[in-house]
mmCIF file of C-alpha atoms and ligand atoms in Angstrom:
data_model
loop_
_atom_site.group_PDB
_atom_site.id
_atom_site.type_symbol
_atom_site.label_atom_id
_atom_site.label_comp_id
_atom_site.label_asym_id
_atom_site.label_seq_id
_atom_site.Cartn_x
_atom_site.Cartn_y
_atom_site.Cartn_z
ATOM 1 C CA UNK A 119 34.224 -10.456 -5.838
ATOM 2 C CA UNK A 120 31.464 -12.840 -4.781
ATOM 3 C CA UNK A 121 27.923 -11.608 -4.076
ATOM 4 C CA UNK A 122 28.305 -12.027 -0.321
ATOM 5 C CA UNK A 123 31.552 -9.992 -0.385
ATOM 6 C CA UNK A 124 29.847 -7.187 -2.309
ATOM 7 C CA UNK A 125 26.947 -7.265 0.125
ATOM 8 C CA UNK A 126 29.207 -7.273 3.202
ATOM 9 C CA UNK A 127 31.181 -4.362 1.770
ATOM 10 C CA UNK A 128 27.960 -2.337 1.476
ATOM 11 C CA UNK A 129 27.020 -3.103 5.087
ATOM 12 C CA UNK A 130 30.516 -2.256 6.380
ATOM 13 C CA UNK A 131 30.603 1.035 4.437
ATOM 14 C CA UNK A 132 27.136 1.862 5.792
ATOM 15 C CA UNK A 133 28.292 1.238 9.361
ATOM 16 C CA UNK A 134 31.385 3.428 8.900
ATOM 17 C CA UNK A 135 29.259 6.342 7.638
ATOM 18 C CA UNK A 136 26.482 5.848 10.194
ATOM 19 C CA UNK A 137 25.563 8.825 12.432
ATOM 20 C CA UNK A 138 25.484 6.455 15.434
ATOM 21 C CA UNK A 139 29.123 5.484 15.029
ATOM 22 C CA UNK A 140 30.381 1.903 15.153
ATOM 23 C CA UNK A 141 29.805 1.778 18.898
ATOM 24 C CA UNK A 142 26.214 2.946 18.488
ATOM 25 C CA UNK A 143 25.617 0.161 15.957
ATOM 26 C CA UNK A 144 27.106 -2.404 18.326
ATOM 27 C CA UNK A 145 24.706 -1.253 21.052
ATOM 28 C CA UNK A 146 21.794 -1.457 18.602
ATOM 29 C CA UNK A 147 22.720 -5.064 17.700
ATOM 30 C CA UNK A 148 23.395 -6.009 21.346
ATOM 31 C CA UNK A 149 19.924 -4.776 22.207
ATOM 32 C CA UNK A 150 18.438 -6.943 19.438
ATOM 33 C CA UNK A 151 20.308 -9.957 20.830
ATOM 34 C CA UNK A 152 19.014 -9.285 24.345
ATOM 35 C CA UNK A 153 15.460 -9.144 22.999
ATOM 36 C CA UNK A 154 16.066 -12.408 21.118
ATOM 37 C CA UNK A 155 17.430 -14.176 24.165
ATOM 38 C CA UNK A 156 14.325 -13.290 26.153
ATOM 39 C CA UNK A 157 12.045 -14.881 23.533
ATOM 40 C CA UNK A 158 10.388 -18.263 23.931
ATOM 41 C CA UNK A 159 11.179 -21.066 21.447
ATOM 42 C CA UNK A 160 8.269 -20.265 19.148
ATOM 43 C CA UNK A 161 9.173 -16.568 19.006
ATOM 44 C CA UNK A 162 12.812 -17.458 18.355
ATOM 45 C CA UNK A 163 11.818 -19.634 15.418
ATOM 46 C CA UNK A 164 9.798 -16.822 13.874
ATOM 47 C CA UNK A 165 12.526 -14.234 14.467
ATOM 48 C CA UNK A 166 14.624 -13.117 11.468
ATOM 49 C CA UNK A 167 18.116 -14.117 12.689
ATOM 50 C CA UNK A 168 19.791 -11.737 10.253
ATOM 51 C CA UNK A 169 18.653 -8.955 12.602
ATOM 52 C CA UNK A 170 21.323 -10.090 15.090
ATOM 53 C CA UNK A 171 24.184 -9.340 12.686
ATOM 54 C CA UNK A 172 22.827 -6.810 10.219
ATOM 55 C CA UNK A 173 21.758 -3.335 11.374
ATOM 56 C CA UNK A 174 20.210 -2.649 7.928
ATOM 57 C CA UNK A 175 17.387 -5.119 7.393
ATOM 58 C CA UNK A 176 16.199 -3.067 4.405
ATOM 59 C CA UNK A 177 19.284 -4.273 2.507
ATOM 60 C CA UNK A 178 19.466 -7.938 1.529
ATOM 61 C CA UNK A 179 20.573 -10.605 -0.851
ATOM 62 C CA UNK A 180 17.315 -11.892 -2.366
ATOM 63 C CA UNK A 181 18.447 -14.540 -4.765
ATOM 64 C CA UNK A 182 21.656 -16.301 -5.671
ATOM 65 C CA UNK A 183 21.133 -18.208 -8.908
ATOM 66 C CA UNK A 184 24.830 -18.680 -9.577
ATOM 67 C CA UNK A 185 27.450 -17.822 -6.945
ATOM 68 C CA UNK A 186 30.069 -16.803 -9.469
ATOM 69 C CA UNK A 187 32.780 -14.170 -9.477
ATOM 70 C CA UNK A 188 31.011 -10.870 -10.238
ATOM 71 C CA UNK A 189 32.427 -8.920 -13.189
ATOM 72 C CA UNK A 190 29.462 -6.877 -14.400
ATOM 73 C CA UNK A 191 26.514 -5.451 -12.459
ATOM 74 C CA UNK A 192 23.278 -3.751 -13.451
ATOM 75 C CA UNK A 193 22.465 -1.124 -10.817
ATOM 76 C CA UNK A 194 19.266 0.911 -10.453
ATOM 77 C CA UNK A 195 17.308 2.895 -7.876
ATOM 78 C CA UNK A 196 14.147 0.807 -8.301
ATOM 79 C CA UNK A 197 14.513 -2.745 -9.511
ATOM 80 C CA UNK A 198 11.291 -4.205 -10.843
ATOM 81 C CA UNK A 199 10.633 -7.161 -13.156
ATOM 82 C CA UNK A 200 11.323 -4.851 -16.135
ATOM 83 C CA UNK A 201 14.907 -4.319 -14.944
ATOM 84 C CA UNK A 202 15.348 -8.064 -14.384
ATOM 85 C CA UNK A 203 14.240 -8.625 -17.982
ATOM 86 C CA UNK A 204 16.609 -5.873 -19.115
ATOM 87 C CA UNK A 205 19.491 -7.625 -17.356
ATOM 88 C CA UNK A 206 18.584 -10.830 -19.180
ATOM 89 C CA UNK A 207 18.364 -8.943 -22.493
ATOM 90 C CA UNK A 208 21.758 -7.273 -21.998
ATOM 91 C CA UNK A 209 23.060 -10.786 -21.500
ATOM 92 C CA UNK A 210 26.206 -10.852 -19.417
ATOM 93 C CA UNK A 211 24.986 -9.263 -16.169
ATOM 94 C CA UNK A 212 26.326 -11.230 -13.185
ATOM 95 C CA UNK A 213 24.358 -9.418 -10.487
ATOM 96 C CA UNK A 214 21.506 -6.904 -10.240
ATOM 97 C CA UNK A 215 21.865 -4.356 -7.433
ATOM 98 C CA UNK A 216 18.867 -2.257 -6.434
ATOM 99 C CA UNK A 217 18.701 0.694 -4.066
ATOM 100 C CA UNK A 218 15.129 0.756 -2.741
ATOM 101 C CA UNK A 219 14.191 -2.311 -0.745
ATOM 102 C CA UNK A 220 12.116 -5.127 -2.191
ATOM 103 C CA UNK A 221 11.059 -8.514 -0.802
ATOM 104 C CA UNK A 222 11.836 -9.011 2.875
ATOM 105 C CA UNK A 223 13.981 -5.854 2.794
ATOM 106 C CA UNK A 224 10.820 -3.858 2.077
ATOM 107 C CA UNK A 225 8.874 -5.759 4.721
ATOM 108 C CA UNK A 226 11.572 -4.691 7.226
ATOM 109 C CA UNK A 227 11.904 -1.070 6.060
ATOM 110 C CA UNK A 228 10.563 0.272 9.360
ATOM 111 C CA UNK A 229 13.337 -1.523 11.257
ATOM 112 C CA UNK A 230 16.021 0.934 10.077
ATOM 113 C CA UNK A 231 13.977 3.977 11.103
ATOM 114 C CA UNK A 232 15.249 3.756 14.653
ATOM 115 C CA UNK A 233 18.369 5.415 13.242
ATOM 116 C CA UNK A 234 16.396 8.648 12.835
ATOM 117 C CA UNK A 235 15.895 8.948 16.603
ATOM 118 C CA UNK A 236 19.669 8.946 17.040
ATOM 119 C CA UNK A 237 20.164 11.425 14.198
ATOM 120 C CA UNK A 238 17.559 13.761 15.722
ATOM 121 C CA UNK A 239 19.237 13.381 19.108
ATOM 122 C CA UNK A 240 22.588 14.217 17.476
ATOM 123 C CA UNK A 241 21.042 17.538 16.350
ATOM 124 C CA UNK A 242 19.712 18.322 19.826
ATOM 125 C CA UNK A 243 16.199 16.814 19.974
ATOM 126 C CA UNK A 244 15.882 15.032 23.344
ATOM 127 C CA UNK A 245 16.014 11.269 22.793
ATOM 128 C CA UNK A 246 12.719 10.620 24.624
ATOM 129 C CA UNK A 247 10.863 13.007 22.285
ATOM 130 C CA UNK A 248 12.596 11.663 19.171
ATOM 131 C CA UNK A 249 11.898 8.061 20.148
ATOM 132 C CA UNK A 250 8.310 8.742 21.188
ATOM 133 C CA UNK A 251 7.373 10.471 17.942
ATOM 134 C CA UNK A 252 9.379 8.077 15.767
ATOM 135 C CA UNK A 253 7.709 5.063 17.395
ATOM 136 C CA UNK A 254 4.295 6.200 16.105
ATOM 137 C CA UNK A 255 5.695 6.771 12.644
ATOM 138 C CA UNK A 256 7.654 3.483 12.569
ATOM 139 C CA UNK A 257 4.455 1.557 13.328
ATOM 140 C CA UNK A 258 2.668 3.496 10.570
ATOM 141 C CA UNK A 259 5.401 2.645 8.011
ATOM 142 C CA UNK A 260 5.418 -1.012 9.086
ATOM 143 C CA UNK A 261 1.657 -1.176 8.450
ATOM 144 C CA UNK A 262 1.992 0.769 5.195
ATOM 145 C CA UNK A 263 4.470 -1.609 3.542
ATOM 146 C CA UNK A 264 2.322 -4.574 4.554
ATOM 147 C CA UNK A 265 0.054 -4.174 1.518
ATOM 148 C CA UNK A 266 2.905 -4.311 -1.024
ATOM 149 C CA UNK A 267 3.577 -7.103 -3.509
ATOM 150 C CA UNK A 268 6.923 -7.733 -1.822
ATOM 151 C CA UNK A 269 8.189 -10.687 -3.830
ATOM 152 C CA UNK A 270 7.284 -9.525 -7.349
ATOM 153 C CA UNK A 271 10.834 -8.590 -8.387
ATOM 154 C CA UNK A 272 12.365 -11.459 -6.410
ATOM 155 C CA UNK A 273 10.062 -13.909 -8.213
ATOM 156 C CA UNK A 274 11.173 -12.473 -11.561
ATOM 157 C CA UNK A 275 14.841 -12.898 -10.579
ATOM 158 C CA UNK A 276 14.197 -16.519 -9.565
ATOM 159 C CA UNK A 277 12.370 -17.324 -12.809
ATOM 160 C CA UNK A 278 15.068 -15.753 -14.951
ATOM 161 C CA UNK A 279 17.911 -17.131 -12.800
ATOM 162 C CA UNK A 280 19.408 -13.739 -12.007
ATOM 163 C CA UNK A 281 21.414 -12.840 -8.896
ATOM 164 C CA UNK A 282 19.697 -10.040 -6.963
ATOM 165 C CA UNK A 283 20.513 -7.850 -3.939
ATOM 166 C CA UNK A 284 19.924 -4.293 -2.743
ATOM 167 C CA UNK A 285 21.624 -1.713 -0.569
ATOM 168 C CA UNK A 286 19.350 0.994 0.833
ATOM 169 C CA UNK A 287 20.279 2.513 4.210
ATOM 170 C CA UNK A 288 24.038 1.805 3.815
ATOM 171 C CA UNK A 289 24.008 3.959 0.660
ATOM 172 C CA UNK A 290 21.749 6.632 2.181
ATOM 173 C CA UNK A 291 24.233 6.806 5.088
ATOM 174 C CA UNK A 292 27.023 7.468 2.564
ATOM 175 C CA UNK A 293 25.007 10.301 0.969
ATOM 176 C CA UNK A 294 24.203 11.829 4.377
ATOM 177 C CA UNK A 295 27.860 11.692 5.452
ATOM 178 C CA UNK A 296 29.020 13.209 2.148
ATOM 179 C CA UNK A 297 26.571 16.117 2.445
ATOM 180 C CA UNK A 298 27.294 16.639 6.150
ATOM 181 C CA UNK A 299 31.040 16.865 5.460
ATOM 182 C CA UNK A 300 30.485 19.225 2.517
ATOM 183 C CA UNK A 301 28.310 21.566 4.596
ATOM 184 C CA UNK A 302 30.637 21.541 7.589
ATOM 185 C CA UNK A 303 33.552 22.344 5.311
ATOM 186 C CA UNK A 304 31.912 25.184 3.392
ATOM 187 C CA UNK A 305 29.468 26.519 6.012
ATOM 188 C CA UNK A 306 26.873 28.208 3.740
ATOM 189 C CA UNK A 307 25.269 31.160 5.517
ATOM 190 C CA UNK A 308 22.127 31.727 3.476
ATOM 191 C CA UNK A 309 19.739 29.332 1.764
ATOM 192 C CA UNK A 310 20.817 30.633 -1.654
ATOM 193 C CA UNK A 311 24.427 29.719 -0.848
ATOM 194 C CA UNK A 312 23.356 26.280 0.343
ATOM 195 C CA UNK A 313 21.501 25.668 -2.937
ATOM 196 C CA UNK A 314 24.566 26.842 -4.919
ATOM 197 C CA UNK A 315 26.763 24.495 -2.897
ATOM 198 C CA UNK A 316 24.493 21.507 -3.604
ATOM 199 C CA UNK A 317 24.477 22.416 -7.291
ATOM 200 C CA UNK A 318 28.233 21.819 -7.364
ATOM 201 C CA UNK A 319 27.671 18.097 -6.692
ATOM 202 C CA UNK A 320 27.679 16.336 -10.100
ATOM 203 C CA UNK A 321 24.596 14.200 -9.375
ATOM 204 C CA UNK A 322 22.577 17.370 -8.594
ATOM 205 C CA UNK A 323 24.080 19.184 -11.576
ATOM 206 C CA UNK A 324 22.827 16.357 -13.808
ATOM 207 C CA UNK A 325 19.398 16.428 -12.141
ATOM 208 C CA UNK A 326 19.119 20.157 -12.893
ATOM 209 C CA UNK A 327 19.269 19.378 -16.623
ATOM 210 C CA UNK A 328 15.957 17.531 -16.365
ATOM 211 C CA UNK A 329 14.388 20.015 -13.939
ATOM 212 C CA UNK A 330 14.926 17.871 -10.836
ATOM 213 C CA UNK A 331 17.753 19.852 -9.209
ATOM 214 C CA UNK A 332 17.887 21.125 -5.603
ATOM 215 C CA UNK A 333 14.931 23.325 -4.686
ATOM 216 C CA UNK A 334 13.753 25.458 -1.783
ATOM 217 C CA UNK A 335 10.446 24.056 -0.521
ATOM 218 C CA UNK A 336 10.193 26.296 2.536
ATOM 219 C CA UNK A 337 11.996 29.630 2.952
ATOM 220 C CA UNK A 338 13.704 31.908 0.446
ATOM 221 C CA UNK A 339 17.270 32.359 -0.837
ATOM 222 C CA UNK A 340 17.897 35.333 1.476
ATOM 223 C CA UNK A 341 17.007 33.411 4.675
ATOM 224 C CA UNK A 342 19.856 32.562 7.020
ATOM 225 C CA UNK A 343 20.349 28.784 7.277
ATOM 226 C CA UNK A 344 21.041 28.643 10.996
ATOM 227 C CA UNK A 345 21.849 25.099 12.092
ATOM 228 C CA UNK A 346 21.607 22.816 9.048
ATOM 229 C CA UNK A 347 20.397 19.305 9.825
ATOM 230 C CA UNK A 348 20.458 16.175 7.691
ATOM 231 C CA UNK A 349 17.711 14.336 9.502
ATOM 232 C CA UNK A 350 15.870 13.215 6.385
ATOM 233 C CA UNK A 351 18.505 11.743 4.082
ATOM 234 C CA UNK A 352 18.865 8.391 5.779
ATOM 235 C CA UNK A 353 16.853 6.112 8.082
ATOM 236 C CA UNK A 354 14.246 4.523 5.842
ATOM 237 C CA UNK A 355 11.650 7.088 4.914
ATOM 238 C CA UNK A 356 10.095 10.349 6.173
ATOM 239 C CA UNK A 357 9.761 10.734 9.941
ATOM 240 C CA UNK A 358 6.826 12.154 11.886
ATOM 241 C CA UNK A 359 5.359 15.565 10.889
ATOM 242 C CA UNK A 360 5.088 16.324 14.614
ATOM 243 C CA UNK A 361 8.884 16.409 14.821
ATOM 244 C CA UNK A 362 9.335 19.804 13.122
ATOM 245 C CA UNK A 363 8.158 21.801 16.145
ATOM 246 C CA UNK A 364 10.611 19.820 18.294
ATOM 247 C CA UNK A 365 13.417 20.347 15.784
ATOM 248 C CA UNK A 366 12.789 24.102 15.846
ATOM 249 C CA UNK A 367 12.950 24.039 19.647
ATOM 250 C CA UNK A 368 16.218 22.119 19.421
ATOM 251 C CA UNK A 369 17.657 24.979 17.357
ATOM 252 C CA UNK A 370 17.524 23.492 13.864
ATOM 253 C CA UNK A 371 17.116 26.221 11.236
ATOM 254 C CA UNK A 372 17.286 24.340 7.952
ATOM 255 C CA UNK A 373 16.591 20.803 6.860
ATOM 256 C CA UNK A 374 18.004 19.116 3.814
ATOM 257 C CA UNK A 375 15.894 16.244 2.564
ATOM 258 C CA UNK A 376 15.535 14.060 -0.507
ATOM 259 C CA UNK A 377 11.761 14.580 -0.766
ATOM 260 C CA UNK A 378 8.934 15.817 1.468
ATOM 261 C CA UNK A 379 5.169 15.302 1.616
ATOM 262 C CA UNK A 380 2.783 18.285 1.666
ATOM 263 C CA UNK A 381 1.781 17.530 5.264
ATOM 264 C CA UNK A 382 5.412 17.531 6.398
ATOM 265 C CA UNK A 383 6.132 20.695 4.413
ATOM 266 C CA UNK A 384 3.241 22.551 6.113
ATOM 267 C CA UNK A 385 4.480 21.531 9.558
ATOM 268 C CA UNK A 386 8.012 22.723 8.738
ATOM 269 C CA UNK A 387 6.547 26.042 7.544
ATOM 270 C CA UNK A 388 4.562 26.423 10.777
ATOM 271 C CA UNK A 389 7.793 25.896 12.724
ATOM 272 C CA UNK A 390 9.784 28.414 10.619
ATOM 273 C CA UNK A 391 12.207 25.723 9.488
ATOM 274 C CA UNK A 392 13.685 26.205 6.017
ATOM 275 C CA UNK A 393 13.466 23.103 3.860
ATOM 276 C CA UNK A 394 15.828 22.441 0.984
ATOM 277 C CA UNK A 395 14.947 19.417 -1.113
ATOM 278 C CA UNK A 396 18.107 18.157 -2.737
ATOM 279 C CA UNK A 397 16.249 15.722 -5.005
ATOM 280 C CA UNK A 398 15.271 12.086 -4.695
ATOM 281 C CA UNK A 399 16.862 10.107 -7.550
ATOM 282 C CA UNK A 400 19.915 12.397 -7.462
ATOM 283 C CA UNK A 401 20.488 11.942 -3.700
ATOM 284 C CA UNK A 402 19.939 8.200 -4.017
ATOM 285 C CA UNK A 403 22.428 8.203 -6.928
ATOM 286 C CA UNK A 404 25.007 10.051 -4.806
ATOM 287 C CA UNK A 405 24.894 7.431 -2.048
ATOM 288 C CA UNK A 406 24.857 4.473 -4.449
ATOM 289 C CA UNK A 407 27.745 5.954 -6.456
ATOM 290 C CA UNK A 408 29.968 6.227 -3.370
ATOM 291 C CA UNK A 409 29.433 2.487 -2.853
ATOM 292 C CA UNK A 410 29.847 1.619 -6.541
ATOM 293 C CA UNK A 411 33.217 3.408 -6.634
ATOM 294 C CA UNK A 412 34.562 0.647 -4.383
ATOM 295 C CA UNK A 413 33.247 -2.025 -6.769
ATOM 296 C CA UNK A 414 34.756 -0.177 -9.713
ATOM 297 C CA UNK A 415 38.125 -0.183 -7.913
ATOM 298 C CA UNK A 416 37.810 -3.996 -7.766
ATOM 299 C CA UNK A 417 37.450 -4.065 -11.552
ATOM 300 C CA UNK A 418 33.674 -4.575 -11.653
ATOM 301 C CA UNK A 419 31.904 -3.014 -14.630
ATOM 302 C CA UNK A 420 28.811 -0.973 -13.745
ATOM 303 C CA UNK A 421 25.761 -0.517 -15.959
ATOM 304 C CA UNK A 422 23.422 2.115 -14.464
ATOM 305 C CA UNK A 423 19.642 1.920 -14.985
ATOM 306 C CA UNK A 424 16.337 2.911 -13.398
ATOM 307 C CA UNK A 425 17.087 6.470 -12.272
ATOM 308 C CA UNK A 426 20.717 5.968 -11.299
ATOM 309 C CA UNK A 427 23.007 8.739 -12.567
ATOM 310 C CA UNK A 428 26.429 7.126 -12.410
ATOM 311 C CA UNK A 429 29.237 9.473 -11.387
ATOM 312 C CA UNK A 430 32.627 7.933 -10.626
ATOM 313 C CA UNK A 431 34.925 9.493 -8.031
ATOM 314 C CA UNK A 432 37.683 6.920 -8.407
ATOM 315 C CA UNK A 433 39.909 8.843 -10.832
HETATM 316 FE FE1 LIG T 179 15.114 6.790 -2.085
#
């Protein structure tokens, strides 16, 4: 496979697993196009045209040094210059694939957060409330990533002539869909049962060995789960802390997330919402693995690094 084919596969898989459905994505892109068409020439020139085709601007190809057939990839959760050097040291790595966004993918992280409004709406939060509260938070995230050294890893890849891309939200969508299906199939009643169910997933089982397995952050094992929502697995990064009260009103009883800040945790507690934290690197690994399985099926060799626990589900 060529880099562009690998990249397009990630985007297509992300769309298929997206909470909004393929039609929802089409509407999202149509809306972007309408905004673009209304722009004046100067605005059009400054506009990132990829936004018209790609619903996941936090996932990009950053550098193509050699557009060869890809046989071996180095894949990690966070790709920094150290990983680029590692790829060089290993020697025959054709492409480095990261999970978390870097470069212009990081600069556009806030763009994918719109997805969370739709996910919240799917779980019963009125769309006006979800959009209103997310808007504040999206602006905050957009300002927050502004201070980052965006191009550091991309510069390293250019200097060392390494191919580099990442897939963030497409993979997080795969993890969210996997967990949603698992929960709908097994319907855990109490928080303890939910934790036990998560612990059956190999990525979480591995994480437990280093003390990073699924944990209850709010609630106790005896609590009833009520409606379990996966509002915090995909869609960029954490939403607004003001959303928990609205989620409780919408009838959500338990949230499963990858990670949670203290401020968010307190708000969930105040709203009597149980919070189960599945784990960050392990949840990211789950989503990335579901994508990598498709590369493995194409005969591509995968070398995991930087927090990725590789589990293959191809056999
Ligand atoms: Fe992550």
